[in-house]
mmCIF file of C-alpha atoms and ligand atoms in Angstrom:
data_model
loop_
_atom_site.group_PDB
_atom_site.id
_atom_site.type_symbol
_atom_site.label_atom_id
_atom_site.label_comp_id
_atom_site.label_asym_id
_atom_site.label_seq_id
_atom_site.Cartn_x
_atom_site.Cartn_y
_atom_site.Cartn_z
ATOM 1 C CA UNK Y 1 83.645 94.359 88.910
ATOM 2 C CA UNK Y 2 86.140 91.541 88.394
ATOM 3 C CA UNK Y 3 86.135 89.242 91.418
ATOM 4 C CA UNK Y 4 89.273 89.075 93.507
ATOM 5 C CA UNK Y 5 88.518 85.482 94.486
ATOM 6 C CA UNK Y 6 86.559 82.875 92.606
ATOM 7 C CA UNK Y 7 85.787 79.291 93.553
ATOM 8 C CA UNK Y 8 84.340 77.109 90.831
ATOM 9 C CA UNK Y 9 82.773 73.777 91.693
ATOM 10 C CA UNK Y 10 85.217 72.886 94.414
ATOM 11 C CA UNK Y 11 85.135 69.343 95.769
ATOM 12 C CA UNK Y 12 87.277 68.054 98.564
ATOM 13 C CA UNK Y 13 87.543 64.876 100.677
ATOM 14 C CA UNK Y 14 89.940 63.831 103.415
ATOM 15 C CA UNK Y 15 91.442 60.387 103.083
ATOM 16 C CA UNK Y 16 92.561 58.639 106.231
ATOM 17 C CA UNK Y 17 93.161 54.996 107.089
ATOM 18 C CA UNK Y 18 89.684 55.020 108.628
ATOM 19 C CA UNK Y 19 88.130 56.014 105.316
ATOM 20 C CA UNK Y 20 87.018 58.951 103.269
ATOM 21 C CA UNK Y 21 85.386 62.104 104.669
ATOM 22 C CA UNK Y 22 83.706 64.226 102.057
ATOM 23 C CA UNK Y 23 84.052 67.790 103.257
ATOM 24 C CA UNK Y 24 83.059 70.082 100.380
ATOM 25 C CA UNK Y 25 80.717 69.493 97.491
ATOM 26 C CA UNK Y 26 80.518 71.742 94.437
ATOM 27 C CA UNK Y 27 81.310 74.989 96.216
ATOM 28 C CA UNK Y 28 81.004 77.950 93.890
ATOM 29 C CA UNK Y 29 81.404 81.508 95.147
ATOM 30 C CA UNK Y 30 83.064 84.810 94.279
ATOM 31 C CA UNK Y 31 84.208 87.823 96.270
ATOM 32 C CA UNK Y 32 84.388 91.358 94.898
ATOM 33 C CA UNK Y 33 87.377 93.554 95.798
ATOM 34 C CA UNK Y 34 86.813 95.226 99.175
ATOM 35 C CA UNK Y 35 83.941 92.963 100.065
ATOM 36 C CA UNK Y 36 83.555 91.608 103.596
ATOM 37 C CA UNK Y 37 81.915 88.199 103.399
ATOM 38 C CA UNK Y 38 81.144 85.693 106.049
ATOM 39 C CA UNK Y 39 80.752 81.918 105.992
ATOM 40 C CA UNK Y 40 78.444 80.247 108.506
ATOM 41 C CA UNK Y 41 77.515 76.610 108.811
ATOM 42 C CA UNK Y 42 77.077 73.751 111.259
ATOM 43 C CA UNK Y 43 80.077 72.642 113.265
ATOM 44 C CA UNK Y 44 82.225 70.194 111.282
ATOM 45 C CA UNK Y 45 80.622 71.019 107.933
ATOM 46 C CA UNK Y 46 83.863 72.051 106.230
ATOM 47 C CA UNK Y 47 84.333 75.769 106.935
ATOM 48 C CA UNK Y 48 87.981 75.561 107.982
ATOM 49 C CA UNK Y 49 88.635 73.184 105.096
ATOM 50 C CA UNK Y 50 87.300 75.843 102.747
ATOM 51 C CA UNK Y 51 89.742 78.433 104.110
ATOM 52 C CA UNK Y 52 92.663 75.989 103.963
ATOM 53 C CA UNK Y 53 91.915 75.446 100.274
ATOM 54 C CA UNK Y 54 91.774 79.179 99.581
ATOM 55 C CA UNK Y 55 95.014 79.678 101.513
ATOM 56 C CA UNK Y 56 96.593 77.047 99.269
ATOM 57 C CA UNK Y 57 97.421 74.728 102.199
ATOM 58 C CA UNK Y 58 95.507 71.860 100.602
ATOM 59 C CA UNK Y 59 94.456 71.223 96.996
ATOM 60 C CA UNK Y 60 90.924 70.667 95.733
ATOM 61 C CA UNK Y 61 90.019 67.287 94.285
ATOM 62 C CA UNK Y 62 88.270 69.003 91.470
ATOM 63 C CA UNK Y 63 87.273 72.541 90.627
ATOM 64 C CA UNK Y 64 89.211 75.759 90.321
ATOM 65 C CA UNK Y 65 90.278 78.531 92.661
ATOM 66 C CA UNK Y 66 91.160 81.815 90.993
ATOM 67 C CA UNK Y 67 92.831 84.776 92.613
ATOM 68 C CA UNK Y 68 92.514 87.888 90.470
ATOM 69 C CA UNK Y 69 91.540 85.669 87.567
ATOM 70 C CA UNK Y 70 94.582 83.386 87.777
ATOM 71 C CA UNK Y 71 94.787 79.922 89.278
ATOM 72 C CA UNK Y 72 95.966 79.866 92.854
ATOM 73 C CA UNK Y 73 99.632 78.938 92.828
ATOM 74 C CA UNK Y 74 101.884 77.455 95.462
ATOM 75 C CA UNK Y 75 102.841 80.967 96.346
ATOM 76 C CA UNK Y 76 99.822 82.363 98.115
ATOM 77 C CA UNK Y 77 101.735 85.195 99.730
ATOM 78 C CA UNK Y 78 98.947 87.620 98.862
ATOM 79 C CA UNK Y 79 96.692 85.957 101.366
ATOM 80 C CA UNK Y 80 96.594 86.764 105.080
ATOM 81 C CA UNK Y 81 95.293 84.140 107.469
ATOM 82 C CA UNK Y 82 94.059 84.773 110.997
ATOM 83 C CA UNK Y 83 93.025 81.979 113.302
ATOM 84 C CA UNK Y 84 91.169 81.543 116.563
ATOM 85 C CA UNK Y 85 94.402 81.228 118.456
ATOM 86 C CA UNK Y 86 96.476 84.366 117.902
ATOM 87 C CA UNK Y 87 99.857 82.557 117.735
ATOM 88 C CA UNK Y 88 101.733 85.412 119.355
ATOM 89 C CA UNK Y 89 105.085 84.253 120.711
ATOM 90 C CA UNK Y 90 105.666 84.960 124.370
ATOM 91 C CA UNK Y 91 109.432 85.146 123.954
ATOM 92 C CA UNK Y 92 109.084 88.126 121.626
ATOM 93 C CA UNK Y 93 107.842 91.624 122.396
ATOM 94 C CA UNK Y 94 104.605 92.770 120.745
ATOM 95 C CA UNK Y 95 106.638 94.816 118.274
ATOM 96 C CA UNK Y 96 108.825 91.850 117.371
ATOM 97 C CA UNK Y 97 105.763 89.649 116.994
ATOM 98 C CA UNK Y 98 104.384 92.142 114.488
ATOM 99 C CA UNK Y 99 107.669 91.930 112.562
ATOM 100 C CA UNK Y 100 107.645 88.131 112.410
ATOM 101 C CA UNK Y 101 105.904 87.702 109.047
ATOM 102 C CA UNK Y 102 108.180 90.305 107.463
ATOM 103 C CA UNK Y 103 111.220 88.528 108.875
ATOM 104 C CA UNK Y 104 110.111 85.171 107.500
ATOM 105 C CA UNK Y 105 109.587 86.693 104.075
ATOM 106 C CA UNK Y 106 112.901 88.510 104.126
ATOM 107 C CA UNK Y 107 111.163 91.871 103.955
ATOM 108 C CA UNK Y 108 112.467 93.339 107.160
ATOM 109 C CA UNK Y 109 114.100 96.718 106.541
ATOM 110 C CA UNK Y 110 114.048 100.238 107.933
ATOM 111 C CA UNK Y 111 110.871 101.118 106.036
ATOM 112 C CA UNK Y 112 108.929 98.065 107.183
ATOM 113 C CA UNK Y 113 110.082 98.557 110.792
ATOM 114 C CA UNK Y 114 108.830 102.122 110.664
ATOM 115 C CA UNK Y 115 105.521 100.933 109.293
ATOM 116 C CA UNK Y 116 105.216 98.444 112.158
ATOM 117 C CA UNK Y 117 105.684 101.206 114.721
ATOM 118 C CA UNK Y 118 103.195 103.403 112.905
ATOM 119 C CA UNK Y 119 100.583 100.684 112.770
ATOM 120 C CA UNK Y 120 101.005 99.876 116.458
ATOM 121 C CA UNK Y 121 100.452 103.596 117.187
ATOM 122 C CA UNK Y 122 97.523 103.850 114.795
ATOM 123 C CA UNK Y 123 95.763 100.876 116.348
ATOM 124 C CA UNK Y 124 96.325 101.935 119.933
ATOM 125 C CA UNK Y 125 99.153 99.576 120.832
ATOM 126 C CA UNK Y 126 102.005 102.087 120.634
ATOM 127 C CA UNK Y 127 102.704 102.037 124.353
ATOM 128 C CA UNK Y 128 102.608 98.237 124.434
ATOM 129 C CA UNK Y 129 105.178 97.721 121.687
ATOM 130 C CA UNK Y 130 107.861 96.505 124.074
ATOM 131 C CA UNK Y 131 105.820 94.343 126.419
ATOM 132 C CA UNK Y 132 105.260 90.601 126.144
ATOM 133 C CA UNK Y 133 101.978 89.294 124.688
ATOM 134 C CA UNK Y 134 100.862 87.945 128.098
ATOM 135 C CA UNK Y 135 100.609 91.531 129.315
ATOM 136 C CA UNK Y 136 97.946 92.340 126.700
ATOM 137 C CA UNK Y 137 94.201 91.792 127.050
ATOM 138 C CA UNK Y 138 92.532 89.262 124.735
ATOM 139 C CA UNK Y 139 91.280 92.060 122.500
ATOM 140 C CA UNK Y 140 94.694 93.700 122.301
ATOM 141 C CA UNK Y 141 96.257 90.370 121.392
ATOM 142 C CA UNK Y 142 93.821 90.004 118.491
ATOM 143 C CA UNK Y 143 94.724 93.515 117.358
ATOM 144 C CA UNK Y 144 98.417 92.673 117.466
ATOM 145 C CA UNK Y 145 97.759 89.505 115.458
ATOM 146 C CA UNK Y 146 95.763 91.528 112.931
ATOM 147 C CA UNK Y 147 98.536 94.118 112.590
ATOM 148 C CA UNK Y 148 101.029 91.301 111.998
ATOM 149 C CA UNK Y 149 98.792 90.098 109.162
ATOM 150 C CA UNK Y 150 97.936 93.515 107.689
ATOM 151 C CA UNK Y 151 101.542 94.695 107.607
ATOM 152 C CA UNK Y 152 102.198 92.110 104.888
ATOM 153 C CA UNK Y 153 99.603 93.973 102.828
ATOM 154 C CA UNK Y 154 97.553 90.915 101.877
ATOM 155 C CA UNK Y 155 95.010 91.279 99.107
ATOM 156 C CA UNK Y 156 92.693 88.884 100.810
ATOM 157 C CA UNK Y 157 92.185 88.265 104.516
ATOM 158 C CA UNK Y 158 90.972 84.896 105.731
ATOM 159 C CA UNK Y 159 89.670 84.794 109.288
ATOM 160 C CA UNK Y 160 88.792 81.489 110.932
ATOM 161 C CA UNK Y 161 86.681 82.056 114.053
ATOM 162 C CA UNK Y 162 89.128 84.717 115.233
ATOM 163 C CA UNK Y 163 86.986 85.797 118.189
ATOM 164 C CA UNK Y 164 85.789 82.474 119.517
ATOM 165 C CA UNK Y 165 88.435 82.214 122.235
ATOM 166 C CA UNK Y 166 87.161 85.450 123.808
ATOM 167 C CA UNK Y 167 84.416 85.679 126.392
ATOM 168 C CA UNK Y 168 81.073 86.999 125.159
ATOM 169 C CA UNK Y 169 81.432 90.568 126.433
ATOM 170 C CA UNK Y 170 84.968 90.998 125.073
ATOM 171 C CA UNK Y 171 83.955 89.359 121.845
ATOM 172 C CA UNK Y 172 81.341 92.016 121.085
ATOM 173 C CA UNK Y 173 83.767 94.895 121.463
ATOM 174 C CA UNK Y 174 86.683 93.106 119.816
ATOM 175 C CA UNK Y 175 84.681 92.021 116.766
ATOM 176 C CA UNK Y 176 83.397 95.602 116.461
ATOM 177 C CA UNK Y 177 86.930 96.936 116.756
ATOM 178 C CA UNK Y 178 88.610 94.433 114.414
ATOM 179 C CA UNK Y 179 85.717 94.664 111.950
ATOM 180 C CA UNK Y 180 86.161 98.414 111.680
ATOM 181 C CA UNK Y 181 89.931 98.162 111.282
ATOM 182 C CA UNK Y 182 89.446 95.724 108.406
ATOM 183 C CA UNK Y 183 86.821 97.994 106.824
ATOM 184 C CA UNK Y 184 89.122 100.987 107.029
ATOM 185 C CA UNK Y 185 91.971 99.001 105.498
ATOM 186 C CA UNK Y 186 89.750 98.370 102.466
ATOM 187 C CA UNK Y 187 90.831 94.705 102.380
ATOM 188 C CA UNK Y 188 88.676 91.939 101.013
ATOM 189 C CA UNK Y 189 87.834 89.618 103.883
ATOM 190 C CA UNK Y 190 86.303 86.198 104.322
ATOM 191 C CA UNK Y 191 85.296 85.461 107.908
ATOM 192 C CA UNK Y 192 84.334 81.998 109.068
ATOM 193 C CA UNK Y 193 82.189 81.934 112.175
ATOM 194 C CA UNK Y 194 79.574 79.736 113.814
ATOM 195 C CA UNK Y 195 78.091 82.859 115.425
ATOM 196 C CA UNK Y 196 75.249 84.148 113.247
ATOM 197 C CA UNK Y 197 75.086 87.508 115.034
ATOM 198 C CA UNK Y 198 78.746 88.029 114.347
ATOM 199 C CA UNK Y 199 78.240 87.272 110.657
ATOM 200 C CA UNK Y 200 75.286 89.674 110.345
ATOM 201 C CA UNK Y 201 77.034 92.426 112.305
ATOM 202 C CA UNK Y 202 80.173 92.325 110.153
ATOM 203 C CA UNK Y 203 79.492 91.104 106.635
ATOM 204 C CA UNK Y 204 78.159 92.471 103.339
ATOM 205 C CA UNK Y 205 77.192 88.958 102.358
ATOM 206 C CA UNK Y 206 76.761 85.738 104.270
ATOM 207 C CA UNK Y 207 77.345 82.360 102.660
ATOM 208 C CA UNK Y 208 75.308 79.741 104.468
ATOM 209 C CA UNK Y 209 76.752 76.244 104.210
ATOM 210 C CA UNK Y 210 74.830 73.002 104.597
ATOM 211 C CA UNK Y 211 75.963 70.112 106.744
ATOM 212 C CA UNK Y 212 78.918 68.068 105.588
ATOM 213 C CA UNK Y 213 79.715 67.708 102.767
ATOM 214 C CA UNK Y 214 79.192 71.451 102.665
ATOM 215 C CA UNK Y 215 77.353 73.049 99.788
ATOM 216 C CA UNK Y 216 76.417 76.728 99.584
ATOM 217 C CA UNK Y 217 72.765 76.488 100.553
ATOM 218 C CA UNK Y 218 72.016 80.206 100.544
ATOM 219 C CA UNK Y 219 73.692 83.577 100.011
ATOM 220 C CA UNK Y 220 72.251 86.426 102.083
ATOM 221 C CA UNK Y 221 73.007 89.998 101.091
ATOM 222 C CA UNK Y 222 73.233 92.125 104.242
ATOM 223 C CA UNK Y 223 72.626 95.871 104.017
ATOM 224 C CA UNK Y 224 72.127 98.451 106.728
ATOM 225 C CA UNK Y 225 71.568 102.191 106.430
ATOM 226 C CA UNK Y 226 74.884 104.109 106.503
ATOM 227 C CA UNK Y 227 73.956 105.741 109.826
ATOM 228 C CA UNK Y 228 73.810 102.374 111.589
ATOM 229 C CA UNK Y 229 76.520 100.456 109.853
ATOM 230 C CA UNK Y 230 79.176 99.752 112.486
ATOM 231 C CA UNK Y 231 78.977 96.232 113.916
ATOM 232 C CA UNK Y 232 77.560 97.442 117.254
ATOM 233 C CA UNK Y 233 75.043 99.760 115.567
ATOM 234 C CA UNK Y 234 73.962 96.939 113.302
ATOM 235 C CA UNK Y 235 73.189 94.764 116.287
ATOM 236 C CA UNK Y 236 70.751 97.396 117.525
ATOM 237 C CA UNK Y 237 69.169 98.176 114.157
ATOM 238 C CA UNK Y 238 65.661 96.853 113.394
ATOM 239 C CA UNK Y 239 66.877 94.945 110.296
ATOM 240 C CA UNK Y 240 69.243 92.834 112.374
ATOM 241 C CA UNK Y 241 66.773 90.238 113.582
ATOM 242 C CA UNK Y 242 65.352 89.729 110.083
ATOM 243 C CA UNK Y 243 68.751 88.760 108.726
ATOM 244 C CA UNK Y 244 69.455 86.662 111.783
ATOM 245 C CA UNK Y 245 66.165 84.786 111.391
ATOM 246 C CA UNK Y 246 66.638 84.245 107.685
ATOM 247 C CA UNK Y 247 70.032 82.617 108.256
ATOM 248 C CA UNK Y 248 68.830 80.719 111.311
ATOM 249 C CA UNK Y 249 65.940 79.221 109.350
ATOM 250 C CA UNK Y 250 68.216 78.241 106.520
ATOM 251 C CA UNK Y 251 70.609 76.489 108.902
ATOM 252 C CA UNK Y 252 67.779 74.582 110.533
ATOM 253 C CA UNK Y 253 65.946 73.739 107.337
ATOM 254 C CA UNK Y 254 67.418 70.258 107.161
ATOM 255 C CA UNK Y 255 67.240 69.377 110.851
HETATM 256 P P1 ADP O 1 84.394 73.218 110.435
HETATM 257 O O1 ADP O 1 85.529 74.178 110.373
HETATM 258 O O2 ADP O 1 83.199 73.613 109.651
HETATM 259 O O3 ADP O 1 83.991 72.892 111.852
HETATM 260 P P2 ADP O 1 86.326 71.383 109.221
HETATM 261 O O4 ADP O 1 86.549 71.975 107.891
HETATM 262 O O5 ADP O 1 87.368 71.591 110.248
HETATM 263 O O6 ADP O 1 84.881 71.818 109.779
HETATM 264 O O7 ADP O 1 86.136 69.797 109.061
HETATM 265 C C1 ADP O 1 85.219 69.236 108.145
HETATM 266 C C2 ADP O 1 85.211 67.717 108.291
HETATM 267 O O8 ADP O 1 86.467 67.188 107.887
HETATM 268 C C3 ADP O 1 85.022 67.242 109.726
HETATM 269 O O9 ADP O 1 84.221 66.081 109.701
HETATM 270 C C4 ADP O 1 86.416 66.939 110.199
HETATM 271 O O10 ADP O 1 86.398 65.916 111.175
HETATM 272 C C5 ADP O 1 87.093 66.465 108.934
HETATM 273 N N1 ADP O 1 88.527 66.804 108.923
HETATM 274 C C6 ADP O 1 89.083 68.019 109.125
HETATM 275 N N2 ADP O 1 90.417 67.992 109.005
HETATM 276 C C7 ADP O 1 90.728 66.710 108.732
HETATM 277 C C8 ADP O 1 91.957 66.006 108.505
HETATM 278 N N3 ADP O 1 93.136 66.650 108.513
HETATM 279 N N4 ADP O 1 91.889 64.678 108.243
HETATM 280 C C9 ADP O 1 90.717 64.028 108.211
HETATM 281 N N5 ADP O 1 89.514 64.608 108.419
HETATM 282 C C10 ADP O 1 89.515 65.931 108.670
HETATM 283 MG MG1 MG O 2 86.616 75.193 111.853
#
């Protein structure tokens, strides 16, 4: 199948008065439509930089990024981006937060408003539509942020450590919940995380990055039997620890 996203030999460095920081070195990877992939790597290795490049926020020094076979243009409106901090605005209701992206893009009309209400219902936030974000739990806030992203119908979802602000217990249920919503939406997703268990519980493939400047040091295909394929079921399946150990070893290979 034709990849939805392709990175070919991407190199990137930051230049500051203090000097040059090489962040990415020869990154090559591709995502198939509908695939859920995860990127893991040591802290500071260049994971967020990688997502910023794919989102079109910064430009590679060399190499190519293709979206549906065409070079990434200035207009990366087909890409949804979700960050650790949910960026919900307290001065807006949950419903009006969900509408924000549509408003900015000038796509707010009766049909899109109806869709927002439907999605809030569908994802269990219907009765919270008119409250302020501070009245939601951490998990509900992440759902609201995800709805705000999904309503723009992105072809590709980029998630940068979206669960890391949550406490451990909440994180398990929220990553299970959000993971399943993304699966059901059929979107192609690229999730950056430093949590190996999270990567194994959610992804079809895990890209393991080396220390900075990041290179793709290993690609691990993750498959579970259909009967134990939700994130929480995966965590309890016998295969789980094998994948975890394989990635763990790879990350520690250069220590
Ligand atoms: P990760 O997300 O894997 O923790 P980042 O992609 O955020 O890593 O950062 C990779 C490296 O680039 C780090 O050494 C970081 O300090 C540096 N870096 C990130 N953003 C900037 C910036 N805007 N200017 C200069 N250096 C940066
Ligand atoms: Mg980061």
